[in-house]
Amino acid sequence: GRALVGALRTGASLSRPPVSTLGARLFSSATAPRVSSMGTLFQPIAVPKPLPFAAQASRELKTVARQVRKRMKEQRTTHYKLKTKKAVAKRFIKTGDGSLKFWRCGRRHNAQSQVKRRLRAKRKSVRASGTTLKMLKKLLHY
């Protein structure tokens, strides 16, 4: 900054090395010029040297990234176990083909007032279908 400008004005020798040597120290490159097959010179490519703190920082970033990926993978694989609705489970039976079987209500008491044909029909089991089946399958997960 100011010290450099003051040194340039007075013509005093600089305490810092010139910029060209600074660049040579920061960048490692092959100093010998290379010649192409057509005889033209290639400029040497300057490759920056990794600084120790930069290497350490990049290593730490990689470690953090790896830990984040691991945590995300764990979150994807672990799911909460869904609870079965027991009130539904004791009234419906899952059959082999995936449908649900249940029995009609209305046979416990006061059956004398019902028509006999209706009571006989209520003895048989019935299969759930349509929207009812869809809703019941959500309640019985497993």
PDB file of N, CA, C and O in Angstrom, residues 47-103:
ATOM      1  N   VAL A  47       0.689 -23.428 -12.849  1.00  0.00           N
ATOM      2  CA  VAL A  47      -0.224 -24.219 -12.023  1.00  0.00           C
ATOM      3  C   VAL A  47      -0.039 -23.781 -10.582  1.00  0.00           C
ATOM      4  O   VAL A  47       1.086 -23.823 -10.064  1.00  0.00           O
ATOM      5  N   PRO A  48      -1.088 -23.326  -9.906  1.00  0.00           N
ATOM      6  CA  PRO A  48      -0.918 -22.851  -8.530  1.00  0.00           C
ATOM      7  C   PRO A  48      -0.549 -23.986  -7.577  1.00  0.00           C
ATOM      8  O   PRO A  48      -1.077 -25.084  -7.687  1.00  0.00           O
ATOM      9  N   LYS A  49       0.388 -23.694  -6.682  1.00  0.00           N
ATOM     10  CA  LYS A  49       0.760 -24.680  -5.655  1.00  0.00           C
ATOM     11  C   LYS A  49      -0.324 -24.701  -4.588  1.00  0.00           C
ATOM     12  O   LYS A  49      -0.796 -23.634  -4.177  1.00  0.00           O
ATOM     13  N   PRO A  50      -0.728 -25.868  -4.146  1.00  0.00           N
ATOM     14  CA  PRO A  50      -1.721 -25.882  -3.066  1.00  0.00           C
ATOM     15  C   PRO A  50      -1.086 -25.424  -1.762  1.00  0.00           C
ATOM     16  O   PRO A  50      -0.049 -25.942  -1.348  1.00  0.00           O
ATOM     17  N   LEU A  51      -1.692 -24.451  -1.159  1.00  0.00           N
ATOM     18  CA  LEU A  51      -1.197 -23.963   0.121  1.00  0.00           C
ATOM     19  C   LEU A  51      -1.663 -24.899   1.226  1.00  0.00           C
ATOM     20  O   LEU A  51      -2.714 -25.520   1.109  1.00  0.00           O
ATOM     21  N   PRO A  52      -0.894 -25.013   2.302  1.00  0.00           N
ATOM     22  CA  PRO A  52      -1.267 -25.974   3.356  1.00  0.00           C
ATOM     23  C   PRO A  52      -2.647 -25.711   3.947  1.00  0.00           C
ATOM     24  O   PRO A  52      -3.420 -26.625   4.137  1.00  0.00           O
ATOM     25  N   PHE A  53      -2.972 -24.430   4.227  1.00  0.00           N
ATOM     26  CA  PHE A  53      -4.280 -24.158   4.828  1.00  0.00           C
ATOM     27  C   PHE A  53      -5.403 -24.391   3.827  1.00  0.00           C
ATOM     28  O   PHE A  53      -6.492 -24.808   4.199  1.00  0.00           O
ATOM     29  N   ALA A  54      -5.142 -24.161   2.542  1.00  0.00           N
ATOM     30  CA  ALA A  54      -6.162 -24.405   1.526  1.00  0.00           C
ATOM     31  C   ALA A  54      -6.431 -25.903   1.387  1.00  0.00           C
ATOM     32  O   ALA A  54      -7.571 -26.333   1.244  1.00  0.00           O
ATOM     33  N   ALA A  55      -5.358 -26.688   1.434  1.00  0.00           N
ATOM     34  CA  ALA A  55      -5.516 -28.142   1.336  1.00  0.00           C
ATOM     35  C   ALA A  55      -6.306 -28.666   2.529  1.00  0.00           C
ATOM     36  O   ALA A  55      -7.181 -29.516   2.386  1.00  0.00           O
ATOM     37  N   GLN A  56      -5.980 -28.128   3.702  1.00  0.00           N
ATOM     38  CA  GLN A  56      -6.684 -28.567   4.905  1.00  0.00           C
ATOM     39  C   GLN A  56      -8.157 -28.164   4.833  1.00  0.00           C
ATOM     40  O   GLN A  56      -9.044 -28.944   5.181  1.00  0.00           O
ATOM     41  N   ALA A  57      -8.420 -26.950   4.345  1.00  0.00           N
ATOM     42  CA  ALA A  57      -9.803 -26.476   4.244  1.00  0.00           C
ATOM     43  C   ALA A  57     -10.595 -27.339   3.268  1.00  0.00           C
ATOM     44  O   ALA A  57     -11.734 -27.706   3.542  1.00  0.00           O
ATOM     45  N   SER A  58      -9.970 -27.676   2.131  1.00  0.00           N
ATOM     46  CA  SER A  58     -10.692 -28.504   1.161  1.00  0.00           C
ATOM     47  C   SER A  58     -10.945 -29.893   1.718  1.00  0.00           C
ATOM     48  O   SER A  58     -11.982 -30.493   1.484  1.00  0.00           O
ATOM     49  N   ARG A  59      -9.980 -30.418   2.490  1.00  0.00           N
ATOM     50  CA  ARG A  59     -10.154 -31.734   3.106  1.00  0.00           C
ATOM     51  C   ARG A  59     -11.307 -31.700   4.100  1.00  0.00           C
ATOM     52  O   ARG A  59     -12.125 -32.611   4.166  1.00  0.00           O
ATOM     53  N   GLU A  60     -11.370 -30.610   4.883  1.00  0.00           N
ATOM     54  CA  GLU A  60     -12.463 -30.483   5.850  1.00  0.00           C
ATOM     55  C   GLU A  60     -13.815 -30.362   5.155  1.00  0.00           C
ATOM     56  O   GLU A  60     -14.808 -30.929   5.597  1.00  0.00           O
ATOM     57  N   LEU A  61     -13.842 -29.612   4.037  1.00  0.00           N
ATOM     58  CA  LEU A  61     -15.091 -29.482   3.284  1.00  0.00           C
ATOM     59  C   LEU A  61     -15.553 -30.824   2.744  1.00  0.00           C
ATOM     60  O   LEU A  61     -16.731 -31.146   2.776  1.00  0.00           O
ATOM     61  N   LYS A  62     -14.585 -31.619   2.247  1.00  0.00           N
ATOM     62  CA  LYS A  62     -14.929 -32.944   1.746  1.00  0.00           C
ATOM     63  C   LYS A  62     -15.483 -33.816   2.859  1.00  0.00           C
ATOM     64  O   LYS A  62     -16.425 -34.571   2.671  1.00  0.00           O
ATOM     65  N   THR A  63     -14.875 -33.713   4.046  1.00  0.00           N
ATOM     66  CA  THR A  63     -15.330 -34.500   5.190  1.00  0.00           C
ATOM     67  C   THR A  63     -16.756 -34.101   5.573  1.00  0.00           C
ATOM     68  O   THR A  63     -17.599 -34.952   5.821  1.00  0.00           O
ATOM     69  N   VAL A  64     -17.010 -32.803   5.609  1.00  0.00           N
ATOM     70  CA  VAL A  64     -18.345 -32.313   5.960  1.00  0.00           C
ATOM     71  C   VAL A  64     -19.354 -32.783   4.922  1.00  0.00           C
ATOM     72  O   VAL A  64     -20.445 -33.248   5.260  1.00  0.00           O
ATOM     73  N   ALA A  65     -18.981 -32.687   3.645  1.00  0.00           N
ATOM     74  CA  ALA A  65     -19.887 -33.126   2.580  1.00  0.00           C
ATOM     75  C   ALA A  65     -20.190 -34.614   2.706  1.00  0.00           C
ATOM     76  O   ALA A  65     -21.332 -35.043   2.518  1.00  0.00           O
ATOM     77  N   ARG A  66     -19.173 -35.412   3.053  1.00  0.00           N
ATOM     78  CA  ARG A  66     -19.371 -36.853   3.211  1.00  0.00           C
ATOM     79  C   ARG A  66     -20.312 -37.134   4.378  1.00  0.00           C
ATOM     80  O   ARG A  66     -21.190 -37.988   4.295  1.00  0.00           O
ATOM     81  N   GLN A  67     -20.140 -36.379   5.469  1.00  0.00           N
ATOM     82  CA  GLN A  67     -21.010 -36.580   6.632  1.00  0.00           C
ATOM     83  C   GLN A  67     -22.455 -36.207   6.306  1.00  0.00           C
ATOM     84  O   GLN A  67     -23.393 -36.895   6.722  1.00  0.00           O
ATOM     85  N   VAL A  68     -22.644 -35.137   5.536  1.00  0.00           N
ATOM     86  CA  VAL A  68     -24.000 -34.715   5.160  1.00  0.00           C
ATOM     87  C   VAL A  68     -24.651 -35.776   4.280  1.00  0.00           C
ATOM     88  O   VAL A  68     -25.813 -36.133   4.469  1.00  0.00           O
ATOM     89  N   ARG A  69     -23.891 -36.308   3.304  1.00  0.00           N
ATOM     90  CA  ARG A  69     -24.430 -37.362   2.436  1.00  0.00           C
ATOM     91  C   ARG A  69     -24.821 -38.589   3.239  1.00  0.00           C
ATOM     92  O   ARG A  69     -25.852 -39.207   2.999  1.00  0.00           O
ATOM     93  N   LYS A  70     -23.986 -38.944   4.231  1.00  0.00           N
ATOM     94  CA  LYS A  70     -24.271 -40.112   5.065  1.00  0.00           C
ATOM     95  C   LYS A  70     -25.557 -39.901   5.853  1.00  0.00           C
ATOM     96  O   LYS A  70     -26.401 -40.793   5.946  1.00  0.00           O
ATOM     97  N   ARG A  71     -25.709 -38.695   6.431  1.00  0.00           N
ATOM     98  CA  ARG A  71     -26.912 -38.403   7.204  1.00  0.00           C
ATOM     99  C   ARG A  71     -28.163 -38.434   6.333  1.00  0.00           C
ATOM    100  O   ARG A  71     -29.201 -38.951   6.735  1.00  0.00           O
ATOM    101  N   MET A  72     -28.041 -37.895   5.112  1.00  0.00           N
ATOM    102  CA  MET A  72     -29.180 -37.891   4.202  1.00  0.00           C
ATOM    103  C   MET A  72     -29.565 -39.318   3.810  1.00  0.00           C
ATOM    104  O   MET A  72     -30.737 -39.649   3.708  1.00  0.00           O
ATOM    105  N   LYS A  73     -28.564 -40.182   3.617  1.00  0.00           N
ATOM    106  CA  LYS A  73     -28.831 -41.573   3.259  1.00  0.00           C
ATOM    107  C   LYS A  73     -29.543 -42.289   4.403  1.00  0.00           C
ATOM    108  O   LYS A  73     -30.470 -43.055   4.192  1.00  0.00           O
ATOM    109  N   GLU A  74     -29.099 -42.020   5.637  1.00  0.00           N
ATOM    110  CA  GLU A  74     -29.744 -42.636   6.800  1.00  0.00           C
ATOM    111  C   GLU A  74     -31.195 -42.188   6.913  1.00  0.00           C
ATOM    112  O   GLU A  74     -32.072 -42.973   7.244  1.00  0.00           O
ATOM    113  N   GLN A  75     -31.451 -40.917   6.627  1.00  0.00           N
ATOM    114  CA  GLN A  75     -32.816 -40.418   6.714  1.00  0.00           C
ATOM    115  C   GLN A  75     -33.705 -41.050   5.658  1.00  0.00           C
ATOM    116  O   GLN A  75     -34.876 -41.271   5.871  1.00  0.00           O
ATOM    117  N   ARG A  76     -33.127 -41.339   4.471  1.00  0.00           N
ATOM    118  CA  ARG A  76     -33.931 -41.946   3.415  1.00  0.00           C
ATOM    119  C   ARG A  76     -34.314 -43.375   3.743  1.00  0.00           C
ATOM    120  O   ARG A  76     -35.400 -43.817   3.437  1.00  0.00           O
ATOM    121  N   THR A  77     -33.389 -44.128   4.386  1.00  0.00           N
ATOM    122  CA  THR A  77     -33.639 -45.550   4.583  1.00  0.00           C
ATOM    123  C   THR A  77     -34.507 -45.832   5.809  1.00  0.00           C
ATOM    124  O   THR A  77     -35.162 -46.851   5.860  1.00  0.00           O
ATOM    125  N   THR A  78     -34.502 -44.965   6.803  1.00  0.00           N
ATOM    126  CA  THR A  78     -35.278 -45.235   8.011  1.00  0.00           C
ATOM    127  C   THR A  78     -36.655 -44.581   7.901  1.00  0.00           C
ATOM    128  O   THR A  78     -36.767 -43.394   7.636  1.00  0.00           O
ATOM    129  N   HIS A  79     -37.684 -45.378   8.069  1.00  0.00           N
ATOM    130  CA  HIS A  79     -39.062 -44.888   8.044  1.00  0.00           C
ATOM    131  C   HIS A  79     -39.726 -45.236   9.369  1.00  0.00           C
ATOM    132  O   HIS A  79     -39.346 -46.190  10.036  1.00  0.00           O
ATOM    133  N   TYR A  80     -40.719 -44.458   9.702  1.00  0.00           N
ATOM    134  CA  TYR A  80     -41.485 -44.800  10.883  1.00  0.00           C
ATOM    135  C   TYR A  80     -42.379 -45.985  10.568  1.00  0.00           C
ATOM    136  O   TYR A  80     -42.929 -46.086   9.481  1.00  0.00           O
ATOM    137  N   LYS A  81     -42.530 -46.861  11.536  1.00  0.00           N
ATOM    138  CA  LYS A  81     -43.425 -48.000  11.346  1.00  0.00           C
ATOM    139  C   LYS A  81     -44.845 -47.510  11.616  1.00  0.00           C
ATOM    140  O   LYS A  81     -45.126 -46.914  12.653  1.00  0.00           O
ATOM    141  N   LEU A  82     -45.724 -47.764  10.660  1.00  0.00           N
ATOM    142  CA  LEU A  82     -47.101 -47.296  10.776  1.00  0.00           C
ATOM    143  C   LEU A  82     -47.901 -48.248  11.660  1.00  0.00           C
ATOM    144  O   LEU A  82     -47.765 -49.463  11.561  1.00  0.00           O
ATOM    145  N   LYS A  83     -48.712 -47.667  12.517  1.00  0.00           N
ATOM    146  CA  LYS A  83     -49.507 -48.497  13.428  1.00  0.00           C
ATOM    147  C   LYS A  83     -50.779 -48.963  12.731  1.00  0.00           C
ATOM    148  O   LYS A  83     -51.424 -48.201  12.017  1.00  0.00           O
ATOM    149  N   THR A  84     -51.153 -50.229  12.980  1.00  0.00           N
ATOM    150  CA  THR A  84     -52.399 -50.782  12.459  1.00  0.00           C
ATOM    151  C   THR A  84     -53.543 -50.319  13.345  1.00  0.00           C
ATOM    152  O   THR A  84     -53.427 -50.299  14.567  1.00  0.00           O
ATOM    153  N   LYS A  85     -54.655 -49.941  12.708  1.00  0.00           N
ATOM    154  CA  LYS A  85     -55.848 -49.558  13.476  1.00  0.00           C
ATOM    155  C   LYS A  85     -56.520 -50.842  13.951  1.00  0.00           C
ATOM    156  O   LYS A  85     -57.087 -51.600  13.160  1.00  0.00           O
ATOM    157  N   LYS A  86     -56.441 -51.112  15.258  1.00  0.00           N
ATOM    158  CA  LYS A  86     -56.914 -52.383  15.814  1.00  0.00           C
ATOM    159  C   LYS A  86     -58.430 -52.543  15.711  1.00  0.00           C
ATOM    160  O   LYS A  86     -58.926 -53.657  15.600  1.00  0.00           O
ATOM    161  N   ALA A  87     -59.166 -51.440  15.755  1.00  0.00           N
ATOM    162  CA  ALA A  87     -60.626 -51.517  15.623  1.00  0.00           C
ATOM    163  C   ALA A  87     -61.014 -52.063  14.256  1.00  0.00           C
ATOM    164  O   ALA A  87     -61.979 -52.805  14.119  1.00  0.00           O
ATOM    165  N   VAL A  88     -60.214 -51.712  13.240  1.00  0.00           N
ATOM    166  CA  VAL A  88     -60.470 -52.209  11.885  1.00  0.00           C
ATOM    167  C   VAL A  88     -59.945 -53.635  11.762  1.00  0.00           C
ATOM    168  O   VAL A  88     -60.600 -54.495  11.154  1.00  0.00           O
ATOM    169  N   ALA A  89     -58.795 -53.911  12.357  1.00  0.00           N
ATOM    170  CA  ALA A  89     -58.154 -55.222  12.218  1.00  0.00           C
ATOM    171  C   ALA A  89     -59.020 -56.347  12.792  1.00  0.00           C
ATOM    172  O   ALA A  89     -59.010 -57.456  12.278  1.00  0.00           O
ATOM    173  N   LYS A  90     -59.774 -56.070  13.869  1.00  0.00           N
ATOM    174  CA  LYS A  90     -60.581 -57.156  14.452  1.00  0.00           C
ATOM    175  C   LYS A  90     -61.926 -57.341  13.762  1.00  0.00           C
ATOM    176  O   LYS A  90     -62.610 -58.313  14.014  1.00  0.00           O
ATOM    177  N   ARG A  91     -62.297 -56.415  12.869  1.00  0.00           N
ATOM    178  CA  ARG A  91     -63.567 -56.548  12.157  1.00  0.00           C
ATOM    179  C   ARG A  91     -63.407 -57.035  10.723  1.00  0.00           C
ATOM    180  O   ARG A  91     -64.367 -57.477  10.115  1.00  0.00           O
ATOM    181  N   PHE A  92     -62.190 -56.928  10.171  1.00  0.00           N
ATOM    182  CA  PHE A  92     -61.951 -57.305   8.781  1.00  0.00           C
ATOM    183  C   PHE A  92     -60.814 -58.311   8.700  1.00  0.00           C
ATOM    184  O   PHE A  92     -59.850 -58.232   9.462  1.00  0.00           O
ATOM    185  N   ILE A  93     -60.927 -59.263   7.761  1.00  0.00           N
ATOM    186  CA  ILE A  93     -59.885 -60.278   7.558  1.00  0.00           C
ATOM    187  C   ILE A  93     -59.349 -60.111   6.144  1.00  0.00           C
ATOM    188  O   ILE A  93     -60.127 -60.026   5.184  1.00  0.00           O
ATOM    189  N   LYS A  94     -58.042 -60.069   6.043  1.00  0.00           N
ATOM    190  CA  LYS A  94     -57.409 -59.948   4.732  1.00  0.00           C
ATOM    191  C   LYS A  94     -57.357 -61.327   4.083  1.00  0.00           C
ATOM    192  O   LYS A  94     -56.868 -62.285   4.677  1.00  0.00           O
ATOM    193  N   THR A  95     -57.860 -61.427   2.862  1.00  0.00           N
ATOM    194  CA  THR A  95     -57.869 -62.711   2.163  1.00  0.00           C
ATOM    195  C   THR A  95     -56.603 -62.853   1.315  1.00  0.00           C
ATOM    196  O   THR A  95     -55.822 -61.911   1.197  1.00  0.00           O
ATOM    197  N   GLY A  96     -56.444 -64.025   0.724  1.00  0.00           N
ATOM    198  CA  GLY A  96     -55.249 -64.298  -0.076  1.00  0.00           C
ATOM    199  C   GLY A  96     -55.123 -63.435  -1.309  1.00  0.00           C
ATOM    200  O   GLY A  96     -54.018 -63.104  -1.726  1.00  0.00           O
ATOM    201  N   ASP A  97     -56.252 -63.063  -1.915  1.00  0.00           N
ATOM    202  CA  ASP A  97     -56.191 -62.253  -3.137  1.00  0.00           C
ATOM    203  C   ASP A  97     -56.095 -60.756  -2.843  1.00  0.00           C
ATOM    204  O   ASP A  97     -56.134 -59.935  -3.757  1.00  0.00           O
ATOM    205  N   GLY A  98     -56.007 -60.369  -1.562  1.00  0.00           N
ATOM    206  CA  GLY A  98     -55.824 -58.962  -1.208  1.00  0.00           C
ATOM    207  C   GLY A  98     -57.098 -58.225  -0.843  1.00  0.00           C
ATOM    208  O   GLY A  98     -57.047 -57.088  -0.397  1.00  0.00           O
ATOM    209  N   SER A  99     -58.251 -58.871  -1.028  1.00  0.00           N
ATOM    210  CA  SER A  99     -59.501 -58.205  -0.659  1.00  0.00           C
ATOM    211  C   SER A  99     -59.760 -58.403   0.837  1.00  0.00           C
ATOM    212  O   SER A  99     -59.105 -59.209   1.496  1.00  0.00           O
ATOM    213  N   LEU A 100     -60.720 -57.671   1.361  1.00  0.00           N
ATOM    214  CA  LEU A 100     -61.040 -57.748   2.788  1.00  0.00           C
ATOM    215  C   LEU A 100     -62.423 -58.366   2.973  1.00  0.00           C
ATOM    216  O   LEU A 100     -63.386 -57.990   2.297  1.00  0.00           O
ATOM    217  N   LYS A 101     -62.507 -59.294   3.923  1.00  0.00           N
ATOM    218  CA  LYS A 101     -63.747 -60.017   4.194  1.00  0.00           C
ATOM    219  C   LYS A 101     -64.296 -59.544   5.538  1.00  0.00           C
ATOM    220  O   LYS A 101     -63.529 -59.346   6.485  1.00  0.00           O
ATOM    221  N   PHE A 102     -65.613 -59.327   5.605  1.00  0.00           N
ATOM    222  CA  PHE A 102     -66.237 -58.924   6.869  1.00  0.00           C
ATOM    223  C   PHE A 102     -67.658 -59.486   6.937  1.00  0.00           C
ATOM    224  O   PHE A 102     -68.184 -60.010   5.959  1.00  0.00           O
ATOM    225  N   TRP A 103     -68.250 -59.397   8.136  1.00  0.00           N
ATOM    226  CA  TRP A 103     -69.612 -59.899   8.350  1.00  0.00           C
ATOM    227  C   TRP A 103     -70.549 -58.729   8.605  1.00  0.00           C
ATOM    228  O   TRP A 103     -70.154 -57.728   9.202  1.00  0.00           O
TER     229      TRP A 103
END
